[in-house]
XYZ file of C-alpha atoms in Angstrom:
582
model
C 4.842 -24.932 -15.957
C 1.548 -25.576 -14.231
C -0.550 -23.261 -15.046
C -3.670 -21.685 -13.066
C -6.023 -21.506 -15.687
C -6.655 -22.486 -19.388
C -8.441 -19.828 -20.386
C -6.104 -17.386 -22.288
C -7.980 -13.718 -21.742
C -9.128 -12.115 -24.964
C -6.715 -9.333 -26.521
C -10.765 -7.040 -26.255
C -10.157 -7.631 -22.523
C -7.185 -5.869 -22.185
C -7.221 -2.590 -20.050
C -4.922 -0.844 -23.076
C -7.032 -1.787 -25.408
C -9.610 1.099 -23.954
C -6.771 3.385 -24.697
C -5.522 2.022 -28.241
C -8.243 0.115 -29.661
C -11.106 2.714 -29.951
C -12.250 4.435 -32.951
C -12.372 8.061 -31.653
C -10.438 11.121 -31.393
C -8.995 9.606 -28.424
C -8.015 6.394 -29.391
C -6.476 8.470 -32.833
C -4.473 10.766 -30.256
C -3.023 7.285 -27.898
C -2.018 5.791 -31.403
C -0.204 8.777 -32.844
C 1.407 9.852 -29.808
C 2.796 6.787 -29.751
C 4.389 6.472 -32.846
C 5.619 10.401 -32.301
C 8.102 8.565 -29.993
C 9.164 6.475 -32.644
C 7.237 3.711 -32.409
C 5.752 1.933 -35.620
C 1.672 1.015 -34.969
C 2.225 -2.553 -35.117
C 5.087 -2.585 -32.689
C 2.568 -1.615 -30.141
C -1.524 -2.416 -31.334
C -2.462 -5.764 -30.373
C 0.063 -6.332 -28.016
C -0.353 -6.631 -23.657
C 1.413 -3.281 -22.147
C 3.670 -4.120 -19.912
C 4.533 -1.280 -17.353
C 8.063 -1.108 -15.764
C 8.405 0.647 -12.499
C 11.823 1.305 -11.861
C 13.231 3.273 -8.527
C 16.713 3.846 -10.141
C 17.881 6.816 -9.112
C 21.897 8.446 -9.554
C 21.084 8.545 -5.533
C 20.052 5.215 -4.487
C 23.369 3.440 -4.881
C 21.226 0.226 -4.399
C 19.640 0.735 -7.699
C 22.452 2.430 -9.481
C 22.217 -0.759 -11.528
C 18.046 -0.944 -12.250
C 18.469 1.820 -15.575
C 20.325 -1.247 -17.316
C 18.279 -3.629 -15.507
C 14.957 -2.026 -16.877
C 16.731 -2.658 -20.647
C 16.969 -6.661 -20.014
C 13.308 -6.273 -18.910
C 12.292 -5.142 -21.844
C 13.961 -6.993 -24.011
C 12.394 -10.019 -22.105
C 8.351 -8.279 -22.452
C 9.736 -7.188 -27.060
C 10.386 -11.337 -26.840
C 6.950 -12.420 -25.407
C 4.902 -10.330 -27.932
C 4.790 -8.015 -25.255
C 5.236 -3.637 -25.723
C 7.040 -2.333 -22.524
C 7.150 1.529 -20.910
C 9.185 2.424 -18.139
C 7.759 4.458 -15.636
C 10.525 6.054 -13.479
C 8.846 6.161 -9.520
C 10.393 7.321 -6.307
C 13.742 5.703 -5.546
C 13.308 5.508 -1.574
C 17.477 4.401 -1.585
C 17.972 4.327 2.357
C 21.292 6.050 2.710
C 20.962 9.267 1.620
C 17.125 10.177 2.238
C 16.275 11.783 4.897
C 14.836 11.521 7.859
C 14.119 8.282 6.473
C 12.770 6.516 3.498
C 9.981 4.836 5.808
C 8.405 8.232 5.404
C 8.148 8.097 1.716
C 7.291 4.147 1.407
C 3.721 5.178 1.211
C 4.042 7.569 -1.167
C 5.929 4.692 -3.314
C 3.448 2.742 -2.870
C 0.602 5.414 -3.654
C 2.476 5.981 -6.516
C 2.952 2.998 -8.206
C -0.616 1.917 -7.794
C -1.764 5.400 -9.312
C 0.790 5.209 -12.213
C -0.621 1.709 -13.139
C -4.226 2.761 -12.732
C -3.883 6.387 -14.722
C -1.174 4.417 -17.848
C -2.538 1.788 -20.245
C -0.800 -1.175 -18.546
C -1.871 -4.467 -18.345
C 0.774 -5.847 -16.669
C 4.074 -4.676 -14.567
C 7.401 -5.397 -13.613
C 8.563 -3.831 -10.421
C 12.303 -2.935 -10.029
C 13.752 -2.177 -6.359
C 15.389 -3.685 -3.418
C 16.393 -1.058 -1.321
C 14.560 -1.523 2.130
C 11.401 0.152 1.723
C 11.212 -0.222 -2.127
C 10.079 -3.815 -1.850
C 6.999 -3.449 0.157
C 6.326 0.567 -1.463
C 6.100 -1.381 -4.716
C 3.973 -4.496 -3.505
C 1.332 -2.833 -1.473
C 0.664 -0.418 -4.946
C 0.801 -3.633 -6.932
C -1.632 -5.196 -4.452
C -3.787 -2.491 -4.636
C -4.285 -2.255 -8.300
C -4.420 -5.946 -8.868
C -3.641 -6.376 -12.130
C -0.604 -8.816 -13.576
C 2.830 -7.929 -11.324
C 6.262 -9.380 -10.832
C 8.703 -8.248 -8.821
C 12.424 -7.847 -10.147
C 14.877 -7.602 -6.756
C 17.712 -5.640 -7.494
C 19.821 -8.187 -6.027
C 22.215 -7.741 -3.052
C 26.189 -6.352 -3.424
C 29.145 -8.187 -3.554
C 30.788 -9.531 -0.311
C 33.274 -6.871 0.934
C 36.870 -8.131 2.530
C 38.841 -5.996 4.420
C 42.369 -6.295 5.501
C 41.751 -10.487 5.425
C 37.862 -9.698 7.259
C 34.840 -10.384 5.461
C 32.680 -7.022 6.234
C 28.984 -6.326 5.723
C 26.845 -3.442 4.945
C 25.552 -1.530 8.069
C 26.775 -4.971 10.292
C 30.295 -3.604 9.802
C 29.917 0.037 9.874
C 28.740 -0.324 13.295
C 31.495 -2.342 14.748
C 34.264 -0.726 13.484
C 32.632 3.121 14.474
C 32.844 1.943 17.901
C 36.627 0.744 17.175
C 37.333 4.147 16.223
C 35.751 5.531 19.054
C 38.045 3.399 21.255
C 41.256 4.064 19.337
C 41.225 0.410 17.973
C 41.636 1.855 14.467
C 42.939 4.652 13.618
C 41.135 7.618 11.505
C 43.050 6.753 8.443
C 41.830 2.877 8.712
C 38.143 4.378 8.653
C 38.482 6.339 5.673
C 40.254 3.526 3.907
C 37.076 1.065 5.357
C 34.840 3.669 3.000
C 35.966 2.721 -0.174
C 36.265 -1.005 0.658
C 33.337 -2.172 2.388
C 30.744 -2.055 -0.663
C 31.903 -3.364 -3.759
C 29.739 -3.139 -6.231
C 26.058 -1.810 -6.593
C 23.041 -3.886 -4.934
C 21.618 -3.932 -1.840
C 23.191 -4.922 1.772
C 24.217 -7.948 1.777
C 24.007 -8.714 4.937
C 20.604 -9.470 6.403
C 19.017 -6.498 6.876
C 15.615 -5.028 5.889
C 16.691 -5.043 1.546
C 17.458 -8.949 1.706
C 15.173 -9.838 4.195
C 12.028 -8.189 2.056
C 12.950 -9.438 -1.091
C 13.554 -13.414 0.196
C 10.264 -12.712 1.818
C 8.307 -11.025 -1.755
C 10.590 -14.355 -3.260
C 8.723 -16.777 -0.436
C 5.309 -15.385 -0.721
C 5.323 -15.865 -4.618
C 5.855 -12.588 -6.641
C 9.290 -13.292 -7.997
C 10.462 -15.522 -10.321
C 11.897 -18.352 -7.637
C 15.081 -17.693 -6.391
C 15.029 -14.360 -8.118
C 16.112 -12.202 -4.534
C 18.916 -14.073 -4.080
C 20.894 -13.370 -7.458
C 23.651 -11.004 -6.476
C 23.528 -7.555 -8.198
C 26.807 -7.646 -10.180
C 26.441 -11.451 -11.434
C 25.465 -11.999 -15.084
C 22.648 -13.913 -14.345
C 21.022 -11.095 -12.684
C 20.197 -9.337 -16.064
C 18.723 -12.613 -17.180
C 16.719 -12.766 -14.392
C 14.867 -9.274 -15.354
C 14.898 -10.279 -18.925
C 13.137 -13.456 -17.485
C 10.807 -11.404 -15.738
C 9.770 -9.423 -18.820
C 9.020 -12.456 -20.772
C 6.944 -14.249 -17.277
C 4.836 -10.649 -17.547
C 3.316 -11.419 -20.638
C 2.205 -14.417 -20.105
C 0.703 -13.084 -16.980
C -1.372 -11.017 -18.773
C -2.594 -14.038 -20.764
C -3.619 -15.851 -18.139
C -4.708 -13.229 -16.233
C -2.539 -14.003 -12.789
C -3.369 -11.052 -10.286
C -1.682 -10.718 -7.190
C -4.959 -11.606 -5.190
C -4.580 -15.255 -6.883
C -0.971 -15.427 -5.021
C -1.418 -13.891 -2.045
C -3.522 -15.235 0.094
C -3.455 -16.811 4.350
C -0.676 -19.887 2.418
C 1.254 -17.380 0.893
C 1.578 -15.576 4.368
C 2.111 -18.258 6.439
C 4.910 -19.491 3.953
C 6.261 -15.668 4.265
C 5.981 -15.902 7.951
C 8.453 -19.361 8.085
C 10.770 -17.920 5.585
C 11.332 -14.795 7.567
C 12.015 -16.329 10.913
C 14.542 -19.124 9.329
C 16.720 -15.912 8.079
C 16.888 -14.569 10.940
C 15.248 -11.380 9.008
C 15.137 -7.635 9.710
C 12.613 -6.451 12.781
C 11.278 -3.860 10.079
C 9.845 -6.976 8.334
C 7.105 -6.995 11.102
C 5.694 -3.542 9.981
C 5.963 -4.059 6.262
C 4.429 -8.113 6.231
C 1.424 -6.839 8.098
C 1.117 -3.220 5.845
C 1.305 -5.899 2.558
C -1.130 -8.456 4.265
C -4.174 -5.844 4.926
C -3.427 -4.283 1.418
C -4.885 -7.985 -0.059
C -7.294 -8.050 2.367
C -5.475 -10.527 4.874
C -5.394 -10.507 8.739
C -1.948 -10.755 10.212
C -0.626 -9.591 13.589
C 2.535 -9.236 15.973
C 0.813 -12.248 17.613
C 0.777 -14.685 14.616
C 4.494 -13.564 13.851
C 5.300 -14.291 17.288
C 3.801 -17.291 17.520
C 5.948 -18.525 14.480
C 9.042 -16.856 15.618
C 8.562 -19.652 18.180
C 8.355 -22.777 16.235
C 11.064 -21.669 13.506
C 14.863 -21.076 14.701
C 17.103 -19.218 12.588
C 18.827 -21.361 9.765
C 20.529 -18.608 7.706
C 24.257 -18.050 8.858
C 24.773 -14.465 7.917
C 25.284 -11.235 9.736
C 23.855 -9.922 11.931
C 22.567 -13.107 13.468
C 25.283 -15.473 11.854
C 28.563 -14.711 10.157
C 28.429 -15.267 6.367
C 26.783 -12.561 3.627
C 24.665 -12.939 0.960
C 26.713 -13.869 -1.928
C 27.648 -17.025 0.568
C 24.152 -17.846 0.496
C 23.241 -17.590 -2.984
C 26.331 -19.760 -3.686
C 25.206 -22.747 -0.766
C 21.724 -22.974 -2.520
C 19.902 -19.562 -2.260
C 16.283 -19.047 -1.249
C 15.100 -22.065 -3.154
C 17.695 -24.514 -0.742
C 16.440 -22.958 2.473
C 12.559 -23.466 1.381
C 13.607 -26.962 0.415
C 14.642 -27.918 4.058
C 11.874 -25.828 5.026
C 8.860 -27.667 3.245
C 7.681 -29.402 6.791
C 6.684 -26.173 7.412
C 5.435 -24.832 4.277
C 2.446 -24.914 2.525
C 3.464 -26.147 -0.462
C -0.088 -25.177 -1.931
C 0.737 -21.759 -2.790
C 1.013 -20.293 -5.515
C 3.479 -17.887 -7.278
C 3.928 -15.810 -10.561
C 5.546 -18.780 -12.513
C 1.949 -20.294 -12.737
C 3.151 -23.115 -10.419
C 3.153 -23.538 -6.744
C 6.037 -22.901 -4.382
C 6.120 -26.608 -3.574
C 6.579 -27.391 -7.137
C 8.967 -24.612 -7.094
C 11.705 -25.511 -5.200
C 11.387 -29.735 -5.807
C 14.682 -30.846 -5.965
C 16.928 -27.990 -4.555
C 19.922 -28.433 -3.627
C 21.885 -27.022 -0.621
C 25.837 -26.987 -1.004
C 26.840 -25.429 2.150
C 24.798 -26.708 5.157
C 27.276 -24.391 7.361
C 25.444 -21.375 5.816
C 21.930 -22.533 5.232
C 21.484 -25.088 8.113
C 19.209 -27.951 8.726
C 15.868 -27.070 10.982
C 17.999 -29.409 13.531
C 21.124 -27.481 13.618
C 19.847 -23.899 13.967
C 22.672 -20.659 13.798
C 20.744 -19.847 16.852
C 18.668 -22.532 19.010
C 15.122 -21.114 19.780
C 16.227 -21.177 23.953
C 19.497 -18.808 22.714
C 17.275 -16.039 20.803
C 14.618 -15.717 18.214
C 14.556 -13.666 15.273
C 11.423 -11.700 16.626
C 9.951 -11.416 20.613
C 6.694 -9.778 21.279
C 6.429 -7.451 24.046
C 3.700 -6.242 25.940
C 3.499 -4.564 29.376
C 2.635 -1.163 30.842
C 4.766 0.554 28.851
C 4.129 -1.032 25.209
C 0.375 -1.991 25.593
C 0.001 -2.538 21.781
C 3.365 -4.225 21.506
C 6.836 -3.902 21.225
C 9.696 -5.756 19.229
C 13.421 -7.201 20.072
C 15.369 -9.124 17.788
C 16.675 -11.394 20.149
C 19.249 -13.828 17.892
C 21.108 -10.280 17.746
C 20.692 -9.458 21.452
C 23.082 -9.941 24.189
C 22.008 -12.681 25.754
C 22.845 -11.734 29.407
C 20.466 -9.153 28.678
C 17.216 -10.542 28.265
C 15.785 -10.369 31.683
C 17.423 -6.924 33.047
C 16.104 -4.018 35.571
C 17.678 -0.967 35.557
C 17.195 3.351 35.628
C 16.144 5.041 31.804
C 18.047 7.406 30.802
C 15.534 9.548 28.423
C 16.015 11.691 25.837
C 13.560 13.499 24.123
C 15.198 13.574 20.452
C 18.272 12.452 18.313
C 19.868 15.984 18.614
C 19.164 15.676 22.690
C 21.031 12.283 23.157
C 23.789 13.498 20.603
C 24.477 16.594 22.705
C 24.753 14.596 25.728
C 25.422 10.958 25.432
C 29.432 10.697 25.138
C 29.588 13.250 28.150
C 32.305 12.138 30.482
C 30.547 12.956 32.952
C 27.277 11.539 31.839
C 25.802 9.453 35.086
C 25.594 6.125 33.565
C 26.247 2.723 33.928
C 26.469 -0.671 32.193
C 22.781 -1.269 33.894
C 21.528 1.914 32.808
C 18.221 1.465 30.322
C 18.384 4.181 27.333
C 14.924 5.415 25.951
C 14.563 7.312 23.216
C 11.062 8.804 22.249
C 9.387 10.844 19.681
C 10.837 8.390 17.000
C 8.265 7.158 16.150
C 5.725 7.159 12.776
C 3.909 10.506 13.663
C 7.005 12.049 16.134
C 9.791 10.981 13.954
C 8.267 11.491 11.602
C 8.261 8.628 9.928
C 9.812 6.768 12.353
C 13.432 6.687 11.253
C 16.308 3.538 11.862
C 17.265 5.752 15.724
C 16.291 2.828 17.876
C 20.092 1.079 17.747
C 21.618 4.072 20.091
C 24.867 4.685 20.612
C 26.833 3.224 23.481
C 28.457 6.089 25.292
C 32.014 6.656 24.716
C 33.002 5.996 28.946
C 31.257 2.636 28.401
C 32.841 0.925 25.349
C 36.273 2.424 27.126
C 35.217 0.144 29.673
C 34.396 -2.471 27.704
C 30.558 -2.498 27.731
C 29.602 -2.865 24.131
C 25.825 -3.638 24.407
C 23.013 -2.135 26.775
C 19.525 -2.337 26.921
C 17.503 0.494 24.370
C 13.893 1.225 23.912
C 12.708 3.454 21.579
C 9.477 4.081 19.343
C 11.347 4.077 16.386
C 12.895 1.429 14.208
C 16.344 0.001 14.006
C 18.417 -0.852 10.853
C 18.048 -4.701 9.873
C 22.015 -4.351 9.660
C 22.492 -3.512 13.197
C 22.572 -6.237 16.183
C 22.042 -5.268 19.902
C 19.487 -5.345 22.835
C 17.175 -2.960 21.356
C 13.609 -2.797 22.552
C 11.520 -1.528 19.097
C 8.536 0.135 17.864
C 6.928 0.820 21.085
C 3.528 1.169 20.811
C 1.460 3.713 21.428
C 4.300 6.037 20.511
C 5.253 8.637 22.705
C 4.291 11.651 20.459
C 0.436 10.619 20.817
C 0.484 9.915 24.285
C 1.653 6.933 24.729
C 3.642 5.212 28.099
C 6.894 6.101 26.708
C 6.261 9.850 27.149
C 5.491 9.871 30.417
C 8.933 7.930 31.594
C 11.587 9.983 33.334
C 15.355 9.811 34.129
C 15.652 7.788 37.392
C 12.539 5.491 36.992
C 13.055 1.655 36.763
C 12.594 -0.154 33.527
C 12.383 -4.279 33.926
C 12.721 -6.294 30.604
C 11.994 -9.830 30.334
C 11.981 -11.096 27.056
C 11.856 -14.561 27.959
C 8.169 -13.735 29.602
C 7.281 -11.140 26.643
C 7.380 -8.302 29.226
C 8.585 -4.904 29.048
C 6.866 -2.783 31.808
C 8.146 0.641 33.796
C 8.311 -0.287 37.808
C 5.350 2.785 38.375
C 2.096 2.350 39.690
C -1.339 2.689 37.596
C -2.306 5.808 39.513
C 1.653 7.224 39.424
C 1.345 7.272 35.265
C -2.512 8.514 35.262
C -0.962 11.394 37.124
C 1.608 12.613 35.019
C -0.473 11.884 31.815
C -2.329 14.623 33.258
C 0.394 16.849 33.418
C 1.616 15.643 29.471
C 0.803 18.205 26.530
C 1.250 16.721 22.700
C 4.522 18.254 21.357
C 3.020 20.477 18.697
C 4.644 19.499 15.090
C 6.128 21.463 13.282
C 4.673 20.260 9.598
C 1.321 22.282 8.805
C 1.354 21.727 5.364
C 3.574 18.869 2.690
C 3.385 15.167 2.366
C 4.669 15.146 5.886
C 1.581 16.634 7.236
C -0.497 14.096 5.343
C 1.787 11.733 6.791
C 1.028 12.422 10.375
C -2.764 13.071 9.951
C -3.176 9.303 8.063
C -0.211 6.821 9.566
C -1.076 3.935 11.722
C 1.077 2.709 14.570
C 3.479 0.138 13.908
C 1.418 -2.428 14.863
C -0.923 -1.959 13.102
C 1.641 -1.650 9.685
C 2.230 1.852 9.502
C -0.124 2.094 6.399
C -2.089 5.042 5.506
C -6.246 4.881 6.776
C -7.297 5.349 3.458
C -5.150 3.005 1.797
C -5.676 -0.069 3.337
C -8.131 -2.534 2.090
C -10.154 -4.171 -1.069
C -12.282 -1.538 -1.787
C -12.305 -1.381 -5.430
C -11.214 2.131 -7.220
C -13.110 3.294 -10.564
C -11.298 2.731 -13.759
C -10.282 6.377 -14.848
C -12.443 7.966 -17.739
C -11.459 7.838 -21.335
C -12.922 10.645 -22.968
């Protein structure tokens, strides 16, 4: 490998060494606790610490695999010369935390940069995957700057029911609205439960889990080709193991994630998610890892490449294969292969070598699945993976996913139809006698970071009952909240302001005229400048309900999702003391 330095660091320069190397009554109390846990002293003096943060958690069926995963790790770091500890951090596993995991991806993140700082570690490996897992763990790892890989958990098998190949979340959707139609019956739903996910690992579709690790893979911080490894397949375990053994040598040569990540790095994160056809959440969580090393990067520069690079991954919910297709036809290193026009091949990544020497000679086996820049899954005139939107009623920006949008859609007036809150459009939205019509607009607010809080996956809303009897299976929805990367529709995203600090969305009522164009970037409500000064004067902040817990830290320090959705005080270089050793 090409390595970026020569210098090996000296063992003296090692931050453990300030815990185990010292002469004192502290450095006497590191070494025997240490061997009260079994250890013998020359298992662990003179060797680089390597810290594993794993997110497995008995809830996070994602991760249900990472306990075993954290073994091949270490077996990888006892290999290298290295001495690992596991550090168990907050599992964030999508399904089953609530309101949603995008809440807690800043605590993840505080934590894993606090458990690296307070531990003697030299060096990490970071296990996750689950959707916010991957950028909780990078912007800690970012933050504390020392050695770091990151371990993907890898996605789940490809499910098959009844002779058709279903996805995670893709899937769930489709058939919901079958049952809601009579197309299946209740019995085929509950049989879909226990046949749709196969195996632990992440969606394997491409939703926010795949579309974050391909992108941590693209920027640098995995072992290349790492994300695409499916969860179940042997070669995942040797893949952490792998990663164990790269840590060490990290540490030797002293490879920081601020020598990886820098405006190349971006850029080449930038191509890769728009050629996948990636998860809209990947807008919030690029730009939240991007100002944690110090980096500009806006909706604008996404957009901007969102025009120039067409979607080349076939898989749901933009195409029509799923993951374990695409690590088959070539993986990530294939699709950065045909994508090397447009990389910068300059950058570099945790093997010591840069990602253009990283994926020289790949080969693509499917070109159905992973397609040539000249054969798109979706031409650039038929939908991008990511349309800015700006207007009077998203001054700072809004999102759409248009490769997953219907078409017909994409320039459309029509009357909202507001509700206030999930529990508000659940009472009312599959009333038959709910006044609405395929051209009706749906808006959902107080979704968003500081209203949700936390702004949870509500933006793909339901289609009423009376319409998908009818036939209509898409409308147009605008929310301030987020929408799962599984999930496919003409959803309007992340408004911003949100509505629960004043922004345009709260002022909207029932009646008035929403006009979309995403062709023009334009999503404005048909009132006049005086019409919404008015009734902002008449609007009151909904109080919240949160005077004390992380949520209340939450709302007092969370940026719009513009702006990354990152916590004021943790964004930045600012360097952060070494902790005492006394």
């Amino acid at each position: 490998m090409t390595t970026t330095s020569n210098r090996r660091k000296p063992l003296g320069e090692l931050r453990s060494q300030r815990w185990f190397a010292s002469e004192d009554i502290r450095g006497f109390a590191h070494r025997q606790r240490t061997q009260q846990m079994g250890m013998n002293r020359e298992e662990f003096m003179g060797k680089p610490v390597i810290g594993i943060i794993n997110t497995w958690s008995d809830a996070s069926p994602c991760h249900a695999h990472l306990r075993d995963r954290a073994e091949a790790v270490k077996r990888g770091v006892w290999q290298a010369g290295g001495y690992p500890i596991e550090l168990p951090a907050l599992s964030v596993g999508e399904v089953m935390v609530k309101p949603t995991t995008m809440l807690y991806r800043n605590f993840l993140a505080m934590e894993t940069e606090e458990l690296l700082r307070s531990h003697p570690i030299d060096g990490c490996v970071m296990l996750g995957g689950c959707d916010k897992s991957t950028p909780g763990l990078l912007m800690g790892a970012i933050s504390m700057n020392i050695p770091a890989i990151y371990c993907p958990a890898g996605p789940m098998s490809n499910g098959r029911w009844r002779g058709h190949l279903t996805g995670a979340g893709t899937h769930t959707k489709r058939y919901w609205n079958d049952l809601q139609t009579g197309k299946i019956s209740k019995d085929d739903w509950i049989d879909l439960e226990s046949r749709m996910t196969r195996s632990n690992g992440t969606c394997n579709t491409m939703g926010t889990a795949t579309t974050m690790t391909s992108i941590a893979d693209a920027m640098g911080l995995c072992l290349t080709g790492a994300s695409s490894i499916p969860a179940a397949d042997s070669g995942h375990p040797r893949m952490a193991a792998a990663c164990g053994m790269r840590a060490v040598e990290m540490v030797w040569e002293d490879l920081k994630p601020s020598d990886i990540l820098t405006k190349a790095s971006i850029h080449n994160a930038l191509v890769t998610y728009m050629a996948l056809g990636g998860s809209s959440n990947a807008a919030i969580h690029l730009i939240a890892v991007a100002r944690r090393a110090g980096l500009a990067l806006t909706l604008d520069d996404m957009d901007d490449m969102a025009a120039k690079i067409p979607v080349l991954v076939n898989l749901f919910p933009s195409g029509r294969h799923l993951m374990e297709d695409f690590y088959f036809a070539g993986g990530l290193p294939a699709l950065l292969h045909k994508l090397e026009p447009h990389l910068d091949g300059s950058a570099m990544t945790v093997e010591g070598r840069t990602i253009g020497e990283a994926v020289q000679g790949s080969e693509c086996f499917d070109d159905d699945i992973i397609r040539d820049p000249d054969n798109p899954v979706v031409p650039l005139e038929a939908g991008r993976t990511l349309v800015l939107l700006r207007g009077n009623l998203a001054p700072q920006g809004a999102i759409m996913k248009t490769s997953a949008a219907d078409p017909d859609k994409l320039r459309h007036r029509g009357p909202a139809l507001v509700f206030d809150s999930p529990a508000d459009m659940a009472a009312r939205i599959h009333d038959p006698d709910l006044d609405i019509t395929k051209d009706t607009v749906l808006v959902l607010r107080n979704s968003g970071p500081v209203g949700g809080p936390g702004m949870p996956e509500w933006g793909n809303l339901p289609i009423p009952k009376k319409l998908l009897e009818q036939g209509v299976t898409d409308l147009v929805r605008i929310s301030d909240g987020r929408m799962s990367g599984t999930h496919y529709g003409t959803c309007v995203l992340h408004v911003a302001p949100e509505s629960a600090i004043g922004g345009p969305l709260a002022l909207i009522r029932t009646g008035d005229f929403i006009l979309l164009d995403a062709l023009a970037g334009r999503l404005d409500v048909e009132l006049s400048d005086q019409e919404l000064a008015d009734r902002r004067q008449g609007w009151t902040r909904p109080p919240s309900p949160y005077t004390r817990s992380f949520t209340a830290l939450y709302q007092r320090h969370v940026s719009q999702a513009h702006e990354g959705c990152d916590f004021d005080f943790l964004e930045g270089t600012d360097p952060v003391p070494e902790p005492s050793i006394y």
